[in-house]
Structures are given as structure tokens and as C-alpha cells.
Amino acid sequence: MIVCICNNVNSATIKATVQRGACSVDDVKETTGAASCCGKCQFKVNAIVQDTLSETSFPQQVSQG
Ligand code: FES
């Protein structure tokens, strides 16, 4: 399903972007261009980001000095 009409970005692309490490609307915007024009899709983009993050468990990163 197309989420961002301005940039022709679909929900599968947004989901895949999150699975590759994006964790915010800004990350998705940078990678796919979604939500970078009129911004009307940003709430939908955010919902997909949050849903995908809650479905996906990333290994906890431990910073080592
Ligand atoms: S619909 Fe996504 S920026 Fe316009």
C-alpha cells in the first residue's frame, strides 16, 4: 500500500527500512524520501515505524569505551 503519495513510498519499503536499522520518521525520511514533501503521511509513517519496532527485537548494543 502506498503511504507517501508524493514520493511513491509504500508500507513494505518503510517496514524494510526500519528492519535495516531506521528507528524514527526522520531516519525513514532520509532513506526513502517519505514524508519529505507535504508531510501529510508522517503520522502514517510514524505508525509503521512504531509497529515495526515493536515487532522487531534488536540485540541490545553495549557501548565500550
Ligand atoms: S504524502 Fe508523503 S510527503 Fe506528501
XYZ file of C-alpha atoms in Angstrom, residues 8-63:
56
model
C 5.695 6.887 -4.079
C 6.864 5.060 -0.955
C 4.920 2.024 0.190
C 4.488 0.432 3.608
C 6.734 -2.529 2.739
C 9.605 -0.164 1.944
C 9.144 1.691 5.234
C 8.988 -1.571 7.150
C 12.128 -2.881 5.431
C 13.912 0.388 6.212
C 13.123 0.007 9.909
C 14.255 -3.614 9.844
C 17.571 -2.381 8.448
C 18.046 -0.002 11.366
C 15.890 3.107 10.918
C 14.143 3.962 14.168
C 12.355 7.245 13.528
C 10.371 9.137 10.917
C 13.483 11.226 10.264
C 15.529 8.090 9.549
C 12.876 6.833 7.128
C 12.661 10.285 5.562
C 16.403 10.363 4.972
C 16.498 6.876 3.491
C 13.311 6.752 1.412
C 12.190 10.354 0.993
C 8.832 9.526 2.605
C 7.282 12.482 4.482
C 9.728 14.913 2.908
C 7.270 16.905 0.787
C 3.790 17.818 2.041
C 4.199 15.865 5.287
C 0.620 14.548 5.257
C 1.884 10.965 5.527
C 4.144 11.491 8.525
C 1.655 10.114 11.072
C 1.156 7.006 8.975
C 4.919 6.653 8.520
C 5.381 7.018 12.269
C 2.726 4.368 12.965
C 4.503 1.895 10.664
C 7.871 2.711 12.288
C 6.457 2.122 15.778
C 4.637 -1.074 14.758
C 7.743 -2.470 13.084
C 9.978 -1.548 16.019
C 7.618 -3.308 18.423
C 7.626 -6.430 16.210
C 11.378 -6.451 15.767
C 13.788 -7.195 18.552
C 17.201 -5.755 18.022
C 20.134 -7.039 20.027
C 20.974 -4.577 22.733
C 24.038 -2.581 21.872
C 26.620 -2.139 24.570
C 28.968 0.734 24.136
